[in-house]
PDB file of N, CA and C in Angstrom:
ATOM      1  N   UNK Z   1       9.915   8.665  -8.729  1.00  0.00           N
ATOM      2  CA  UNK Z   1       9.309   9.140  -7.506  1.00  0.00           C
ATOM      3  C   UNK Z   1      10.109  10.333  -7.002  1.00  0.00           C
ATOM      4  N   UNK Z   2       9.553  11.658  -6.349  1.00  0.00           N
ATOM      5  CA  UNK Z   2       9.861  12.374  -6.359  1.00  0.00           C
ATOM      6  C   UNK Z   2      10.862  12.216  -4.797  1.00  0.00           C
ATOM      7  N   UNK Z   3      11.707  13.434  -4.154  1.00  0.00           N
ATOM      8  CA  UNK Z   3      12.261  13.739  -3.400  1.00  0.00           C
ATOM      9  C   UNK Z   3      11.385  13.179  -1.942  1.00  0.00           C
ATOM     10  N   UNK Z   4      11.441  12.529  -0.768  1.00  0.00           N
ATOM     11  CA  UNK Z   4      10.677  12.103   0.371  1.00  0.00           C
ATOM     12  C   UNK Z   4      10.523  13.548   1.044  1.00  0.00           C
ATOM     13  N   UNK Z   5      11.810  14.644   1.258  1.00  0.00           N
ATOM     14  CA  UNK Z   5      11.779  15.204   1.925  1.00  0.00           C
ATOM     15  C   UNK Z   5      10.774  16.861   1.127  1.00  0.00           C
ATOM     16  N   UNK Z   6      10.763  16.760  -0.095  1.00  0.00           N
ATOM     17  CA  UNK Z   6       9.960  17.906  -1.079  1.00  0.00           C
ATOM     18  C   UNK Z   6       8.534  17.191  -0.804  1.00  0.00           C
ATOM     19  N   UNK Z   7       8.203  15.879  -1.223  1.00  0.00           N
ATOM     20  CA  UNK Z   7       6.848  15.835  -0.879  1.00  0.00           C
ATOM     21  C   UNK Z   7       6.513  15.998   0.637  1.00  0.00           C
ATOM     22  N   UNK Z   8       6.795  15.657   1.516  1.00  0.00           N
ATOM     23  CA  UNK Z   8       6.843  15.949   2.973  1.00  0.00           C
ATOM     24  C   UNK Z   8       6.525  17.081   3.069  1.00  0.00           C
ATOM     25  N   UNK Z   9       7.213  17.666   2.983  1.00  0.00           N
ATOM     26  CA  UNK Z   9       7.134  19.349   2.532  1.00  0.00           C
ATOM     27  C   UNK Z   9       6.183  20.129   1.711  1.00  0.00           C
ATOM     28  N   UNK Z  10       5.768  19.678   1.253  1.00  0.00           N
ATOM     29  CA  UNK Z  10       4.047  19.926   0.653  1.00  0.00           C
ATOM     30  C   UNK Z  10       3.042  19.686   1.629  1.00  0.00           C
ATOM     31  N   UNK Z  11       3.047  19.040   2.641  1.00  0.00           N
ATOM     32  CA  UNK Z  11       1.919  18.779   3.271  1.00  0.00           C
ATOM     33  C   UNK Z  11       1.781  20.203   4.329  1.00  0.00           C
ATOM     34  N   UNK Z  12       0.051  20.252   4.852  1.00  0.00           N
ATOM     35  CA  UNK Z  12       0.212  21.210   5.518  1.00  0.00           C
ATOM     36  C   UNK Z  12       0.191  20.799   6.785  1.00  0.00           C
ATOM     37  N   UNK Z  13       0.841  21.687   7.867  1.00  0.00           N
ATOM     38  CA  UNK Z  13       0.985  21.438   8.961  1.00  0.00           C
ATOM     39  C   UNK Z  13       0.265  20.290   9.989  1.00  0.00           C
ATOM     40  N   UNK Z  14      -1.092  20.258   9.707  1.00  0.00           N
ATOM     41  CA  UNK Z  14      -1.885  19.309  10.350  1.00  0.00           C
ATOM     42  C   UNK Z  14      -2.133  17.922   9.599  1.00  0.00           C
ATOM     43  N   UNK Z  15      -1.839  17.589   8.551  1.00  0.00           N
ATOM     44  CA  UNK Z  15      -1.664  16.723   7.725  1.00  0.00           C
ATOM     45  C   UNK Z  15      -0.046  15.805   8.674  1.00  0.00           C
ATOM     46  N   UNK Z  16       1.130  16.450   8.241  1.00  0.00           N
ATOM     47  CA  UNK Z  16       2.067  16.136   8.855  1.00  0.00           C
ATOM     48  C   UNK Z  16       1.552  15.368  10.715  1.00  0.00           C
ATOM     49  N   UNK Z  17       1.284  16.468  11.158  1.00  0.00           N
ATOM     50  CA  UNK Z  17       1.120  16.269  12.315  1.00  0.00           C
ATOM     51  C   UNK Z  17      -0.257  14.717  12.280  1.00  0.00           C
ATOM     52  N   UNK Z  18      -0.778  14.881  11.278  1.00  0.00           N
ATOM     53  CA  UNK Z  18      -1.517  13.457  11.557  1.00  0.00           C
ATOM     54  C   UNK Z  18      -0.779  12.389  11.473  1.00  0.00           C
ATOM     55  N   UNK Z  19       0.108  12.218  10.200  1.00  0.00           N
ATOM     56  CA  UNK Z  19       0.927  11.501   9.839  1.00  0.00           C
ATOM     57  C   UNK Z  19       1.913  10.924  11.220  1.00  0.00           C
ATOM     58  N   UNK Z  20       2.556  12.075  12.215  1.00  0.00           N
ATOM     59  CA  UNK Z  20       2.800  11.185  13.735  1.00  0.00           C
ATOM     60  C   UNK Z  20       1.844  10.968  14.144  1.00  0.00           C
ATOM     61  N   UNK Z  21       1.024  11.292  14.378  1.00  0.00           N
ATOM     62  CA  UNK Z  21      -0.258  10.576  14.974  1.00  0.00           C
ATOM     63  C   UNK Z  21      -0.623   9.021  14.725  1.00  0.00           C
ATOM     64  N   UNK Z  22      -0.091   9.025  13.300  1.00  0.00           N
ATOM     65  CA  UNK Z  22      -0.749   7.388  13.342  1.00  0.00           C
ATOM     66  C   UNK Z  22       0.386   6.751  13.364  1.00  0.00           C
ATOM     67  N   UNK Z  23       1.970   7.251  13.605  1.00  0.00           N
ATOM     68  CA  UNK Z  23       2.967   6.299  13.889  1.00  0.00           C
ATOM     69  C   UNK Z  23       3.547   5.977  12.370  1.00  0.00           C
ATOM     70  N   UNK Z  24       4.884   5.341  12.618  1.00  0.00           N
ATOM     71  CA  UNK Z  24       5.638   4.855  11.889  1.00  0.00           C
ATOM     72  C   UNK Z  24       5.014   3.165  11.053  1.00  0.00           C
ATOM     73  N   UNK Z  25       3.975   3.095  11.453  1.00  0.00           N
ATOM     74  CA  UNK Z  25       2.785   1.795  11.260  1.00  0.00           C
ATOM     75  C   UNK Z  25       1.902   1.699  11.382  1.00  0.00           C
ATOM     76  N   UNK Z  26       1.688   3.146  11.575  1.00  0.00           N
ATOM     77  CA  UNK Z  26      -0.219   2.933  11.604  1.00  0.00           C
ATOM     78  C   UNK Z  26      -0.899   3.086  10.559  1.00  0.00           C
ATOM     79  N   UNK Z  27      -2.286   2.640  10.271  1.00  0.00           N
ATOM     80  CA  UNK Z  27      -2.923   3.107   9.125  1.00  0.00           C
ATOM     81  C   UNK Z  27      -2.893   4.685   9.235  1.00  0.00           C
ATOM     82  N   UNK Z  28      -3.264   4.642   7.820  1.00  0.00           N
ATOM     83  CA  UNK Z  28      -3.580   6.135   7.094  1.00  0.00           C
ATOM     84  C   UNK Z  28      -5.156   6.076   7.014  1.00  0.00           C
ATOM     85  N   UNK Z  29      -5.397   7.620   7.452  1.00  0.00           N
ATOM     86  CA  UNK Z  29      -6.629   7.759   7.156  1.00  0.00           C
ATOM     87  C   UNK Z  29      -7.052   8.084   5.780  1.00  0.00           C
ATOM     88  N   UNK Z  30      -8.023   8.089   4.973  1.00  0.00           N
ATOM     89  CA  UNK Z  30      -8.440   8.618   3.942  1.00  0.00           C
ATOM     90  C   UNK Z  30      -7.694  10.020   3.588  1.00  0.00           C
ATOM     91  N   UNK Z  31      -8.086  10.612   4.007  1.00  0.00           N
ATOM     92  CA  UNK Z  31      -8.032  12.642   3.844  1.00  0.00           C
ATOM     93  C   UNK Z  31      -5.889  11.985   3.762  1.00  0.00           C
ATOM     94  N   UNK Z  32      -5.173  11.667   4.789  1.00  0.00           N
ATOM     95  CA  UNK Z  32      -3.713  11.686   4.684  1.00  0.00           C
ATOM     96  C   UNK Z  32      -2.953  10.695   3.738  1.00  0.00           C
ATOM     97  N   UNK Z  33      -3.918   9.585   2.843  1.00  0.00           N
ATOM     98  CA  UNK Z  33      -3.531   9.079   1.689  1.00  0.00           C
ATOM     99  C   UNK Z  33      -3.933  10.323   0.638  1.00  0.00           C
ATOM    100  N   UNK Z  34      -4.934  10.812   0.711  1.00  0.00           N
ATOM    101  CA  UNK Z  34      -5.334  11.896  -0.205  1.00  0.00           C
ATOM    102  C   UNK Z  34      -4.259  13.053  -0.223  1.00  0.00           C
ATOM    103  N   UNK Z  35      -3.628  13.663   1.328  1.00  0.00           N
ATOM    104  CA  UNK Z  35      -3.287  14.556   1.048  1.00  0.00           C
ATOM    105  C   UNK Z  35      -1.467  14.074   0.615  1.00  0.00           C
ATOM    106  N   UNK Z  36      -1.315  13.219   0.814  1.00  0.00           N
ATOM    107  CA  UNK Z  36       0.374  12.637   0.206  1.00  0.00           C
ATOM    108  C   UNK Z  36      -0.043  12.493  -1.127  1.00  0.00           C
ATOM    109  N   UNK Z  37      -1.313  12.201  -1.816  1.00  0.00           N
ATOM    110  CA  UNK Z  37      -0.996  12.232  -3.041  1.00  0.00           C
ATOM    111  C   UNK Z  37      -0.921  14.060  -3.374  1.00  0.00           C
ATOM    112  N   UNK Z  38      -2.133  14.787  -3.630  1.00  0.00           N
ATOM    113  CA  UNK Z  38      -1.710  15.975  -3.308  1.00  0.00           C
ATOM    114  C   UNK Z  38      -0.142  16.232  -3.562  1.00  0.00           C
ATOM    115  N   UNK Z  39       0.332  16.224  -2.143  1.00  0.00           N
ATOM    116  CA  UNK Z  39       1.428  16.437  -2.053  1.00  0.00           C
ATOM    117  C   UNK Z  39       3.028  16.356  -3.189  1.00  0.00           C
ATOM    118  N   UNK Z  40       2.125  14.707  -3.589  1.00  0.00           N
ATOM    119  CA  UNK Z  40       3.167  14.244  -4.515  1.00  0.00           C
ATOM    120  C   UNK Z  40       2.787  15.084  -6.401  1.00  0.00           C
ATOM    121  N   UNK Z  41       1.661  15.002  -6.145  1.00  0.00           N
ATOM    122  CA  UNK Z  41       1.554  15.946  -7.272  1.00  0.00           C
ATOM    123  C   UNK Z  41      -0.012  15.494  -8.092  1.00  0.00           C
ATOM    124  N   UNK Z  42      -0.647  15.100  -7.879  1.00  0.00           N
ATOM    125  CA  UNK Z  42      -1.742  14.678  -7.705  1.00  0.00           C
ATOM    126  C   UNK Z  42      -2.607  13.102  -7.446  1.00  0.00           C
ATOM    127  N   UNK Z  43      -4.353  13.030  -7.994  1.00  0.00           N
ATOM    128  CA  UNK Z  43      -4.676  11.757  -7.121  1.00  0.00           C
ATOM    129  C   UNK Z  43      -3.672  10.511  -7.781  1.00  0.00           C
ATOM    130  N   UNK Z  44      -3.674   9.881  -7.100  1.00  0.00           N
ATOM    131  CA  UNK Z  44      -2.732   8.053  -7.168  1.00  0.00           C
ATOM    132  C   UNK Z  44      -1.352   8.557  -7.226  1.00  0.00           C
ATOM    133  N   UNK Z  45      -0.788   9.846  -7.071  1.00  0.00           N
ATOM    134  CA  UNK Z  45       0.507   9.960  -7.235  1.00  0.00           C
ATOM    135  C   UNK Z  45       1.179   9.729  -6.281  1.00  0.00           C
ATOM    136  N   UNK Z  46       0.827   9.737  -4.732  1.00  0.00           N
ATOM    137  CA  UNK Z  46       1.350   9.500  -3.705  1.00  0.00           C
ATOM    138  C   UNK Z  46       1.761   8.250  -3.663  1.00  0.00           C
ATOM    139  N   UNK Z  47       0.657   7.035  -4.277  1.00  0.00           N
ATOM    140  CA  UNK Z  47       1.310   5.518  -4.618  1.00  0.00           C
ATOM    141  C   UNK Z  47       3.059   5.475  -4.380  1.00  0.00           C
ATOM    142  N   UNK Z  48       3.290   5.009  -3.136  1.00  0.00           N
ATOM    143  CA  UNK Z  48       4.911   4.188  -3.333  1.00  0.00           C
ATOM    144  C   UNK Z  48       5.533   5.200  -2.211  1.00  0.00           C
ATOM    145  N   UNK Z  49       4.346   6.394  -1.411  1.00  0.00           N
ATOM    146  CA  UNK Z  49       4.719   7.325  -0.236  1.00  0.00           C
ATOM    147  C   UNK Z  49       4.367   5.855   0.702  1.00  0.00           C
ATOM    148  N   UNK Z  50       2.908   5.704   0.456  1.00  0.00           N
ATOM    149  CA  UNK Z  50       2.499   4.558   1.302  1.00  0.00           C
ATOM    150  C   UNK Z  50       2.012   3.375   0.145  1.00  0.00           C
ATOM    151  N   UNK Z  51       1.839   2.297   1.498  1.00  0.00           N
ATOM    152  CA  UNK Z  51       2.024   0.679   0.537  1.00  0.00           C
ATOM    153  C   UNK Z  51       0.735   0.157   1.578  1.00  0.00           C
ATOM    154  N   UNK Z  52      -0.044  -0.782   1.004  1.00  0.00           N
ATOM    155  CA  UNK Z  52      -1.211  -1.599   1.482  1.00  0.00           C
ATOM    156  C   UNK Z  52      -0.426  -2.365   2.666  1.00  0.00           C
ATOM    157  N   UNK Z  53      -0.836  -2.753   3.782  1.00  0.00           N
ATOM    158  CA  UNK Z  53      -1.224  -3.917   4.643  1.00  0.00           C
ATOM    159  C   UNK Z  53      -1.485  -5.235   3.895  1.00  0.00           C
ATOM    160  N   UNK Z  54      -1.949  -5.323   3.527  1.00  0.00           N
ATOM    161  CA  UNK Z  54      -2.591  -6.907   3.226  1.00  0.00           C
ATOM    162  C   UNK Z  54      -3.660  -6.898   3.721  1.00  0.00           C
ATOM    163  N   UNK Z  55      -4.279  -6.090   4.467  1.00  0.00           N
ATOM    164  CA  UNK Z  55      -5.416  -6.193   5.217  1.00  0.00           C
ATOM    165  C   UNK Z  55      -6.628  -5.348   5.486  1.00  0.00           C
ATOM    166  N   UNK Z  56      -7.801  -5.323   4.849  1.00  0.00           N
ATOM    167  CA  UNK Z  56      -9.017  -4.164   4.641  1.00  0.00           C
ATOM    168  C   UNK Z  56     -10.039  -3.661   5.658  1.00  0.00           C
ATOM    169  N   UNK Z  57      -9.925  -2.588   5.720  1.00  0.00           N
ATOM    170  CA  UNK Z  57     -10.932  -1.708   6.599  1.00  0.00           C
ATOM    171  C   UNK Z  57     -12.333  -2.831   6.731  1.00  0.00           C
ATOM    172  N   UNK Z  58     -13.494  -2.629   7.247  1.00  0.00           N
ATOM    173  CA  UNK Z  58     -14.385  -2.916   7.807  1.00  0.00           C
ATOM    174  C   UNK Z  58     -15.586  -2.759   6.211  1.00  0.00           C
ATOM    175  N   UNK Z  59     -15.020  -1.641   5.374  1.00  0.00           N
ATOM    176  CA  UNK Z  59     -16.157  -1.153   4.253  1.00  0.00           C
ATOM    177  C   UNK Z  59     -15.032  -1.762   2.735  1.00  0.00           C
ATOM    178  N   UNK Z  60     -14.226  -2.399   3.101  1.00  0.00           N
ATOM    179  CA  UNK Z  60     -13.368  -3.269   2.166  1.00  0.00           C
ATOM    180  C   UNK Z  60     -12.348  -2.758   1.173  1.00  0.00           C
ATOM    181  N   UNK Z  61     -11.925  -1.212   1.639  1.00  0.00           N
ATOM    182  CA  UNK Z  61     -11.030  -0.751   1.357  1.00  0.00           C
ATOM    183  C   UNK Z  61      -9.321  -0.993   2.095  1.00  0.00           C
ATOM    184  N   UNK Z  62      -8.385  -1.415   1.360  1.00  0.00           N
ATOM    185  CA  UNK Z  62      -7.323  -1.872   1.417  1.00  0.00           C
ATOM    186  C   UNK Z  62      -6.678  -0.809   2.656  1.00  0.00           C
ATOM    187  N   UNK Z  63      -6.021  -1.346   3.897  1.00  0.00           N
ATOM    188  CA  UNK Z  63      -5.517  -0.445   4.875  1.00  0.00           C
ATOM    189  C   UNK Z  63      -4.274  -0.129   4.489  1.00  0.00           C
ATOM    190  N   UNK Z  64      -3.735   1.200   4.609  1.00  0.00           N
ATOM    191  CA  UNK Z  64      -2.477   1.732   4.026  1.00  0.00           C
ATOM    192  C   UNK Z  64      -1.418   2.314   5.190  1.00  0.00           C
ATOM    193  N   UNK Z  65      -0.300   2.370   4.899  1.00  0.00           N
ATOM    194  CA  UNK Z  65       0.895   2.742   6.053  1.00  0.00           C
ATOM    195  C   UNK Z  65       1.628   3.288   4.806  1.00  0.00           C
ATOM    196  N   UNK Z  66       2.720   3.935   5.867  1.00  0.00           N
ATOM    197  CA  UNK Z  66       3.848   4.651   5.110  1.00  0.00           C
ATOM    198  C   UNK Z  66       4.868   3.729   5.013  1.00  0.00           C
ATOM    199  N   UNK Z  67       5.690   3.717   3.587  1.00  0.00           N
ATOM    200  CA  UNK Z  67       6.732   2.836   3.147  1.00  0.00           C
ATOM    201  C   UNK Z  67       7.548   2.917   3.891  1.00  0.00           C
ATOM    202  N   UNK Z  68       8.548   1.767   4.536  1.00  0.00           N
ATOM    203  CA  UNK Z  68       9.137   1.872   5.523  1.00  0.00           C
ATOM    204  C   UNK Z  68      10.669   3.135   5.063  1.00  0.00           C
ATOM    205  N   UNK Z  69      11.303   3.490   4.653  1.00  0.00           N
ATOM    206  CA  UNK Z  69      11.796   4.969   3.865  1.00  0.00           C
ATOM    207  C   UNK Z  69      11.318   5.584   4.214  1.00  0.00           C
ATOM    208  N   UNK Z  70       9.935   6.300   4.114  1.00  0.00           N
ATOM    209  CA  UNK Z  70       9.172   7.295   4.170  1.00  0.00           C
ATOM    210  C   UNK Z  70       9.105   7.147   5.489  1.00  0.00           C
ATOM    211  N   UNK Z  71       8.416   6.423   6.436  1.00  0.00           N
ATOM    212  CA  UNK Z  71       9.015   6.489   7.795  1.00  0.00           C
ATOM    213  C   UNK Z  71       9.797   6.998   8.442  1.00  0.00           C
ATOM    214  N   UNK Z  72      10.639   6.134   7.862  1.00  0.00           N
ATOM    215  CA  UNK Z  72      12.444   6.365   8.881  1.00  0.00           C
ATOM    216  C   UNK Z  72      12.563   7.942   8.333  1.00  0.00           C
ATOM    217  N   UNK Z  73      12.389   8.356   7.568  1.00  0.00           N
ATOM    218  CA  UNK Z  73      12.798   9.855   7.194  1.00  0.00           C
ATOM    219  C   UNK Z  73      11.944  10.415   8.455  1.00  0.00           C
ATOM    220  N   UNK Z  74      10.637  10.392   8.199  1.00  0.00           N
ATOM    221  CA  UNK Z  74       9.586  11.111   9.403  1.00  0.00           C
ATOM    222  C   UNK Z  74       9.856  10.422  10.496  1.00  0.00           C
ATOM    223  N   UNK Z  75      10.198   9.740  10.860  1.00  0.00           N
ATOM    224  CA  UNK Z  75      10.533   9.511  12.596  1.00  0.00           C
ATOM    225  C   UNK Z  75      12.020   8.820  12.856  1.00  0.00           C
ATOM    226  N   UNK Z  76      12.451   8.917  12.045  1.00  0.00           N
ATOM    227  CA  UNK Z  76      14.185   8.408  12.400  1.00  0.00           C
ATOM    228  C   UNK Z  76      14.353   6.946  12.249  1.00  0.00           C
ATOM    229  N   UNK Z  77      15.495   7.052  11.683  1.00  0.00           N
ATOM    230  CA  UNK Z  77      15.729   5.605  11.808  1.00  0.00           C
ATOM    231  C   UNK Z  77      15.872   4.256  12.623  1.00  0.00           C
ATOM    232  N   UNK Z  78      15.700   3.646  13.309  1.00  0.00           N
ATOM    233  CA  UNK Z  78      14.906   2.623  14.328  1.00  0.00           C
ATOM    234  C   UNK Z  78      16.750   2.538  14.503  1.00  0.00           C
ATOM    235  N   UNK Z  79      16.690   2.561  15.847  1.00  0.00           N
ATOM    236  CA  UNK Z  79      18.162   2.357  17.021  1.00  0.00           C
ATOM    237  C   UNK Z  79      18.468   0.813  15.948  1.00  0.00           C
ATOM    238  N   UNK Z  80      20.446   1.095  16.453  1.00  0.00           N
ATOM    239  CA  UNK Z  80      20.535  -0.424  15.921  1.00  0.00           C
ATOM    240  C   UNK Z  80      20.612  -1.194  16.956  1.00  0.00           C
ATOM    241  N   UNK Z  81      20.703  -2.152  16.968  1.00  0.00           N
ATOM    242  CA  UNK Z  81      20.579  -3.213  18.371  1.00  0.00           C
ATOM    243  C   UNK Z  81      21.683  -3.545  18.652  1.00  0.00           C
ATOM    244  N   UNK Z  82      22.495  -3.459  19.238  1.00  0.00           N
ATOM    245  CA  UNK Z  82      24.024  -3.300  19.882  1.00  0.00           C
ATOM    246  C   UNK Z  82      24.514  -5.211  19.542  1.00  0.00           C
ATOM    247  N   UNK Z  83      25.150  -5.749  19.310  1.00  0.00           N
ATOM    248  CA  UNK Z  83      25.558  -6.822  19.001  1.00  0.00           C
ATOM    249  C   UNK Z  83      26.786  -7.219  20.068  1.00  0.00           C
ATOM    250  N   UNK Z  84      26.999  -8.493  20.628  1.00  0.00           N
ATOM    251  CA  UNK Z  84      27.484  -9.017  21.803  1.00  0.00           C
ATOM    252  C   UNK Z  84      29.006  -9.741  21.517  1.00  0.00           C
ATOM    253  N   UNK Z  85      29.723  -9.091  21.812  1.00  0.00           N
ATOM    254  CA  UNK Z  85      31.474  -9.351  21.148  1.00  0.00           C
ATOM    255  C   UNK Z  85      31.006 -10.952  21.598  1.00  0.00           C
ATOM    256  N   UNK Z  86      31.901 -11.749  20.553  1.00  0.00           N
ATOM    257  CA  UNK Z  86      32.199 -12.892  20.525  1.00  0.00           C
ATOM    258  C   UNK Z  86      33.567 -13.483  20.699  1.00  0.00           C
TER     259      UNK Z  86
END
């Protein structure tokens, strides 16, 4: 699998910008699974940018999110939770 931050970097501006749009957990729309593959170097290549839900759209296609990696790169890594001296 290629570089997170080179395929990232393939996308075009409004692609990206969808990608915050749907959050660090939101589904992917069609066109932004399409365009990460794209990105990655063509169709099904994006496979392993994003990973299935477990759970299918309404027309019985599998709902997709970004691998939690691929995330944390695009929106930072989630605060750590401060731990309570003992």
């Amino acid at each position: 699998m290629a570089d997170i931050a080179a395929v990232l970097g393939r996308l075009a501006p409004h692609e990206l910008e969808g990608l915050r749009e749907a959050g660090p957990h939101g589904h992917l729309s069609r066109h932004l699974v399409e365009a990460l593959d794209r990105a990655a170097g063509g169709p099904g290549e994006g496979r392993g940018y994003y990973v299935p839900t477990g759970s299918v759209s309404a027309t019985g296609s599998p709902h997709q999110i970004l691998r939690s990696d691929v995330a944390a790169w695009l929106f930072g890594a989630p605060a750590a939770i401060p731990q309570r001296a003992q």
